[in-house]
Short mmCIF file of C-alpha atoms and ligand atoms in Angstrom, two decimals:
data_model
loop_
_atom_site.label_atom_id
_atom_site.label_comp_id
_atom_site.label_asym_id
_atom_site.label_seq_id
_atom_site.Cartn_x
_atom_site.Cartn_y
_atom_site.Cartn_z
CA UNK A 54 34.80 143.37 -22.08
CA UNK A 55 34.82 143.25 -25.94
CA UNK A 56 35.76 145.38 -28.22
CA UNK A 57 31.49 146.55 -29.11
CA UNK A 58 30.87 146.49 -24.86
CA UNK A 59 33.59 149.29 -25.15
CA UNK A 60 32.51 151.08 -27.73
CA UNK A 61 29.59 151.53 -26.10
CA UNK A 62 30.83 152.19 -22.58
CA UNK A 63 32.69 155.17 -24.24
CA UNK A 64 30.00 156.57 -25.95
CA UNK A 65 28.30 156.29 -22.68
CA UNK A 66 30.36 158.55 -20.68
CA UNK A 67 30.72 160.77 -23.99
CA UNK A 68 27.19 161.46 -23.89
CA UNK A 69 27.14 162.64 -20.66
CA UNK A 70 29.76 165.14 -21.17
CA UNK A 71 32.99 163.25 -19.90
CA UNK A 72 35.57 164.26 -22.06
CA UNK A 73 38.90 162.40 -21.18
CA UNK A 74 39.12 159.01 -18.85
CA UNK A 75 42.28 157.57 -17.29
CA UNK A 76 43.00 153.84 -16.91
CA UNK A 77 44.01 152.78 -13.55
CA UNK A 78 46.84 150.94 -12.76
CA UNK A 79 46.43 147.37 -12.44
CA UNK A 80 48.70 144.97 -11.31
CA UNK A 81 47.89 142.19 -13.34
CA UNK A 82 48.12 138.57 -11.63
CA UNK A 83 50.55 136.14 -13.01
CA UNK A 84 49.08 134.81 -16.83
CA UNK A 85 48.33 131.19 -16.39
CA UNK A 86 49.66 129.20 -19.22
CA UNK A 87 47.17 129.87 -21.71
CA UNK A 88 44.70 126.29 -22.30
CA UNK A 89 44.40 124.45 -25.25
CA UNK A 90 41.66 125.99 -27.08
CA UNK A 91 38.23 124.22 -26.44
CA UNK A 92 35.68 126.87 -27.59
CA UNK A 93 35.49 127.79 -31.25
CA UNK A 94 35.85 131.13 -31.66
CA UNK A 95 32.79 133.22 -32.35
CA UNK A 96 31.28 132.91 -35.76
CA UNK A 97 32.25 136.57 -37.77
CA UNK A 98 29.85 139.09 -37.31
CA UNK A 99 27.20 139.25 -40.08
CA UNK A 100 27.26 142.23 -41.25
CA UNK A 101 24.14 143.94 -43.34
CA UNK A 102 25.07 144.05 -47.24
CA UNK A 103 25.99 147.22 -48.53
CA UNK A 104 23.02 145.93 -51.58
CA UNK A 105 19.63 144.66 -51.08
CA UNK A 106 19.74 141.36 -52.91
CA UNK A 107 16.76 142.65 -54.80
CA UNK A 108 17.93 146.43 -55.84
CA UNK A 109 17.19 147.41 -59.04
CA UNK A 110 18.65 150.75 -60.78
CA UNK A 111 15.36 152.64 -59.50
CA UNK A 112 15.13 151.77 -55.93
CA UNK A 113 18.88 153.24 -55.84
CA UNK A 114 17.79 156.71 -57.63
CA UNK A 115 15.27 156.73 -55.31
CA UNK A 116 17.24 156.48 -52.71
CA UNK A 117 19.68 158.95 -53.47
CA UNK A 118 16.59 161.48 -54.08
CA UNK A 119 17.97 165.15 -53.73
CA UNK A 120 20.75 164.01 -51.84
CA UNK A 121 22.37 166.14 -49.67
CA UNK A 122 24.66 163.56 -48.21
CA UNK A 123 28.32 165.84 -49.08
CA UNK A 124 29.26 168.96 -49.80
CA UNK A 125 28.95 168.44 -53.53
CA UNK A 126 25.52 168.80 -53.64
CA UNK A 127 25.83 173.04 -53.30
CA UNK A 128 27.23 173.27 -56.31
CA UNK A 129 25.42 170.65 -58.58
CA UNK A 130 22.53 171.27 -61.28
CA UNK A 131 21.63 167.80 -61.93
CA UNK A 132 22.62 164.36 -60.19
CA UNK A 133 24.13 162.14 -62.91
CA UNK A 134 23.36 159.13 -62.03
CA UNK A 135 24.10 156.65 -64.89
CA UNK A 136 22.82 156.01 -68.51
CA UNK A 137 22.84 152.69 -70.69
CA UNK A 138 21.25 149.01 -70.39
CA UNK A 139 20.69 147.81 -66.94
CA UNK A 140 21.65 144.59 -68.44
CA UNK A 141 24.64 145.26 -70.02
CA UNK A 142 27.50 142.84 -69.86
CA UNK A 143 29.97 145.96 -69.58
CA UNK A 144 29.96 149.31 -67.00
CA UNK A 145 32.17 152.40 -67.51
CA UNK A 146 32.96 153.81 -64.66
CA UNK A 147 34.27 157.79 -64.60
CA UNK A 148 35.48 160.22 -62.46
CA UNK A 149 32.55 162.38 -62.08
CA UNK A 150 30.32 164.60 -63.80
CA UNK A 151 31.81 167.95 -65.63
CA UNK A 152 29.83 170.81 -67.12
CA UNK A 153 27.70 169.24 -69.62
CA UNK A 154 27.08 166.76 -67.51
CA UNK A 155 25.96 168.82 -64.88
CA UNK A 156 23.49 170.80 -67.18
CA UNK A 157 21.99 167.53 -68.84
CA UNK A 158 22.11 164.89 -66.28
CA UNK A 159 23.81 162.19 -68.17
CA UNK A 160 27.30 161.26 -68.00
CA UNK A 161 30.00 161.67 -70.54
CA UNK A 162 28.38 163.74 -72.59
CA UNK A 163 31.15 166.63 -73.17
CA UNK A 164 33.90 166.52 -75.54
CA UNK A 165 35.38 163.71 -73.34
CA UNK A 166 32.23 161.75 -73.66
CA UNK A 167 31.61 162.43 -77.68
CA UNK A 168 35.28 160.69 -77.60
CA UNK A 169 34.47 157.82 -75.39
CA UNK A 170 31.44 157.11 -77.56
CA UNK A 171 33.79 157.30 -80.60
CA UNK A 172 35.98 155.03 -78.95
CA UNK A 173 33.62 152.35 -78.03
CA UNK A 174 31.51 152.29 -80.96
CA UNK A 175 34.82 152.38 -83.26
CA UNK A 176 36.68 149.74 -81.73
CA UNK A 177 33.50 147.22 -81.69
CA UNK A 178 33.40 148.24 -85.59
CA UNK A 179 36.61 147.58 -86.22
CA UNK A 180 36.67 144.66 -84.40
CA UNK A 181 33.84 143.30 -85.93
CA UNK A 182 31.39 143.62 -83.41
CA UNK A 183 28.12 145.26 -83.23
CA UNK A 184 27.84 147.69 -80.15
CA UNK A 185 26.29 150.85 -79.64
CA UNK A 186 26.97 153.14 -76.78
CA UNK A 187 23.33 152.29 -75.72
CA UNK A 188 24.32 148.64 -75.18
CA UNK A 189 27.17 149.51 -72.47
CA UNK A 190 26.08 151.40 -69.29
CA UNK A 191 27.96 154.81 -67.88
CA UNK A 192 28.31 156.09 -64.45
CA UNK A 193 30.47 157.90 -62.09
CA UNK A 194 32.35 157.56 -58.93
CA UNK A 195 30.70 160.66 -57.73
CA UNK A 196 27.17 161.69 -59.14
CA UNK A 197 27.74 165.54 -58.98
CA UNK A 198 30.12 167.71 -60.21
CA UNK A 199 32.71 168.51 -58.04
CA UNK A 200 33.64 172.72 -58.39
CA UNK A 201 36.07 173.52 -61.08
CA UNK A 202 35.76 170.45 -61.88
CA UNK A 203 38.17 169.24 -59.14
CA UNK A 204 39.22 165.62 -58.40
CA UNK A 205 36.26 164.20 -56.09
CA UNK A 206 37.67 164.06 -52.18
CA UNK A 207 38.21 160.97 -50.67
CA UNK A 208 34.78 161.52 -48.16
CA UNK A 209 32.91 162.70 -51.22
CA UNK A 210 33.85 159.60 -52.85
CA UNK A 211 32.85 157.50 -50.11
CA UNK A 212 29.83 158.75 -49.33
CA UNK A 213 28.99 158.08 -53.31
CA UNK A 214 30.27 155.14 -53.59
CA UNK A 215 27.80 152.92 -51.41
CA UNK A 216 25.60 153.90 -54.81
CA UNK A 217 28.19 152.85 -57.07
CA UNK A 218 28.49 149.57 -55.09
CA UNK A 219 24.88 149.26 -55.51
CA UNK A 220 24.73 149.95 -59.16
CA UNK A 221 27.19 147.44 -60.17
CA UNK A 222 25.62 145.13 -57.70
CA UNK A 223 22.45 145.19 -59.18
CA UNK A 224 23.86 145.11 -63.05
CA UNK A 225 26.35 142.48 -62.06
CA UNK A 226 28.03 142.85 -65.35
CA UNK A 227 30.76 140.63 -66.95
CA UNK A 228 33.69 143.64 -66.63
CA UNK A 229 33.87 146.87 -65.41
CA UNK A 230 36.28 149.34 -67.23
CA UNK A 231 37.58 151.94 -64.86
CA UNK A 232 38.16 155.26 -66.98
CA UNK A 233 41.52 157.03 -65.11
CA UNK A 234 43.01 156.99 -61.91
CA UNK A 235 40.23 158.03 -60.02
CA UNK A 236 38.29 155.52 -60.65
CA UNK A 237 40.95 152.96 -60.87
CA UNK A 238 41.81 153.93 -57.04
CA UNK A 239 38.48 153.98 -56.03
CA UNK A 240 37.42 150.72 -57.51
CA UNK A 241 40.84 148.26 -57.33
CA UNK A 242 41.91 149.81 -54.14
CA UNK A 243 45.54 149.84 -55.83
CA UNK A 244 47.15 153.60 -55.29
CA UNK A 245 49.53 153.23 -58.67
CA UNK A 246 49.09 155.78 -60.96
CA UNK A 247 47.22 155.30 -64.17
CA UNK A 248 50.05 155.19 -66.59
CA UNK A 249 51.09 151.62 -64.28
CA UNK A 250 47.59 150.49 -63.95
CA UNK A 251 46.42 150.60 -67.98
CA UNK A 252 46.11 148.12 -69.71
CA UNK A 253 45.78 145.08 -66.27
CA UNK A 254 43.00 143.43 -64.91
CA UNK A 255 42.21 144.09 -61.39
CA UNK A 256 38.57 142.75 -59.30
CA UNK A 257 36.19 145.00 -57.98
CA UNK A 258 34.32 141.68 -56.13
CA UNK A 259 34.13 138.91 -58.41
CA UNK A 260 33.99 140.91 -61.59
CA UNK A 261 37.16 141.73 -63.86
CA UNK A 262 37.84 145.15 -64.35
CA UNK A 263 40.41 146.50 -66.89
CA UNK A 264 41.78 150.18 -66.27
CA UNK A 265 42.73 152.41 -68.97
CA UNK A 266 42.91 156.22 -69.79
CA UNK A 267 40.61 158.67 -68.93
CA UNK A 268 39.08 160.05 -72.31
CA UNK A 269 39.57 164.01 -71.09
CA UNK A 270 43.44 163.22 -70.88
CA UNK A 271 43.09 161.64 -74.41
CA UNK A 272 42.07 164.94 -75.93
CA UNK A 273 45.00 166.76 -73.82
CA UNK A 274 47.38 163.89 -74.81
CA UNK A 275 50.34 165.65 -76.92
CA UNK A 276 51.67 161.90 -78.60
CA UNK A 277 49.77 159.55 -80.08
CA UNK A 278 51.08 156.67 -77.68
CA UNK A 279 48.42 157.29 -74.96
CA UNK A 280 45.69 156.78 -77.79
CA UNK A 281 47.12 153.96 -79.04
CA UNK A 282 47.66 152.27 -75.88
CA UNK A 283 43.92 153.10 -74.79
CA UNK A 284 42.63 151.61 -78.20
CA UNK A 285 44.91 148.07 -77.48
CA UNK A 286 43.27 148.16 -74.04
CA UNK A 287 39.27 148.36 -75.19
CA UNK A 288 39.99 145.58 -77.32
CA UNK A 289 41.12 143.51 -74.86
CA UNK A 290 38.13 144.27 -72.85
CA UNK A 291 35.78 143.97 -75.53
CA UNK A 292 36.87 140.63 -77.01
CA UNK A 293 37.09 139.23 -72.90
CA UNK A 294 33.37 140.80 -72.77
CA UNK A 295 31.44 139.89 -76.34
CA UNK A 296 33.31 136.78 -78.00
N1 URA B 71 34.31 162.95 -66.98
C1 URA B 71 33.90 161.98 -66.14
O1 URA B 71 34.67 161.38 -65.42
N2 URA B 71 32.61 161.70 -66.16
C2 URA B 71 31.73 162.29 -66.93
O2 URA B 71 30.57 161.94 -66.86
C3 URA B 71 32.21 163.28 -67.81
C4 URA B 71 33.50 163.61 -67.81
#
C-alpha cells in the first residue's frame, strides 16, 4: 500500500467515526536480498501549479473577492492588494497593511510608506536614474491588517501567500526587494534576523531578491547606520535592476 492508498484508508475509517486503530503484530518473513533494480521508479507526481500560466493581476483580485479565508478578515476595512505597474521590472514586498492602509486600500501609504517613496524616488535621482514610485509595484505578505498592527501569524501568512505567489508569478519581475524580516522569512525561507539578512541576495524561484530594512523601523531607528545601510542596499538593487 502507498503512502496516498493510506491516506485514504485512514480517512476512510475516520469518516465513519473510528477514532484510534492498532497495528497487528506481524511476523515478518525473512527479507530476500533486495534485486537489482529493474523498474524505474515512478515519474514525480505532477502536481497542479500554485499559478495559472495565464493569471493576470485581475483574475487574482478576483479571486481573493471578500475573502474570508483567515481570521484577519474581522478586523480589516479594505483588502490591500497591491499598487504600481504590472510590468515593472522591480516588486516591494511588505509586511502587511497598517492603518492608512487599511482606510485607503493601497499599500505603504503611512508615514512608513511617504518614506519608502522618498527612498526610492531619491536614490534613482541620485543615482541618475529616472524612476517614479509608479514605475515599481507594492504589495504585502498579508493583504489585511493584522490587529494592533501585529506581526501576521504564520497560517495567516500562508493562507495569503498563495496570492503573493501568484502576483509575482504573473509580474515575473527582474528582483524582488523584501522590506524586513517578515517578508524576508516569508519569501527566502531563511529564519536569520533582518540585521544578518540586509544587504544579500537570496531567490524567491528564479528571481533575485535583495532584503533590507523595513521603512517603519527606519523612522524608529535612533543612529543613522540603519539608514545608511538601507540607502547602500537600494542601490545595489537598483543598479542590478535598471543599468
Ligand atoms: N507596512 C507594511 O509592511 N506594509 C504597508 O503597506 C504599510 C506599512
Amino acid at each position: 500500500m502507498d503512502a496516498e492508498q493510506l491516506r485514504q484508508y485512514l480517512e476512510f475509517y475516520q469518516d465513519l467515526g473510528v477514532k484510534s486503530l492498532y497495528r497487528r503484530t506481524v511476523v515478518a518473513p525473512a527479507a530476500p536480498a533486495a534485486p537489482a533494480v529493474e523498474v524505474a521508479p515512478p515519474a514525480p507526481m505532477e502536481l497542479p501549479p500554485l499559478a495559472p500560466s495565464d493569471d493576470t493581476l485581475l483574475k487574482i483580485i478576483q479571486d481573493i473577492g471578500d475573502c474570508r479565508r483567515c481570521k484577519l478578515h474581522e478586523g480589516r476595512n479594505k483588502i490591500v492588494f497591491g499598487v504600481g505597474n504590472e510590468q515593472a521590472p522591480l516588486v516591494f514586498v511588505g509586511e502587511g497593511p497598517g492603518a492608512d492602509e487599511d482606510a485607503q486600500g493601497i499599500p505603504f501609504v503611512g508615514r512608513a510608506g511617504q518614506l519608502l517613496t522618498q527612498m526610492i524616488e531619491g536614490t534613482a535621482r541620485k543615482e541618475g536614474m529616472n524612476l517614479l514610485r509608479n514605475d515599481i509595484y507594492i504589495a504585502n505578505v498579508v493583504k489585511c491588517r493584522p490587529p494592533e498592527n501585529r506581526t501576521p501569524e504564520p497560517e495567516e501568512m500562508e493562507i495569503c501567500g498563495q496570492f503573493l505567489h501568484r502576483q509575482l508569478m504573473a509580474i515575473r519581475p527582474k528582483a524582488i526587494c523584501a522590506l524586513g524580516g517578515t517578508a524576508a522569512r516569508a519569501l527566502t525561507g531563511h529564519k536569520e534576523g533582518v540585521t544578518k539578512m540586509r544587504g544579500k541576495w537570496f531567490k524567491w524561484q528564479d528571481i533575485p531578491v535583495m532584503v533590507t530594512y523595513h521603512p517603519s523601523y527606519l523612522l524608529r531607528a535612533y543612529n543613522v547606520e540603519p539608514k545608511r545601510e538601507a540607502w547602500e542596499d537600494l542601490k545595489k538593487l537598483l543598479h542590478y535592476v535598471y543599468d
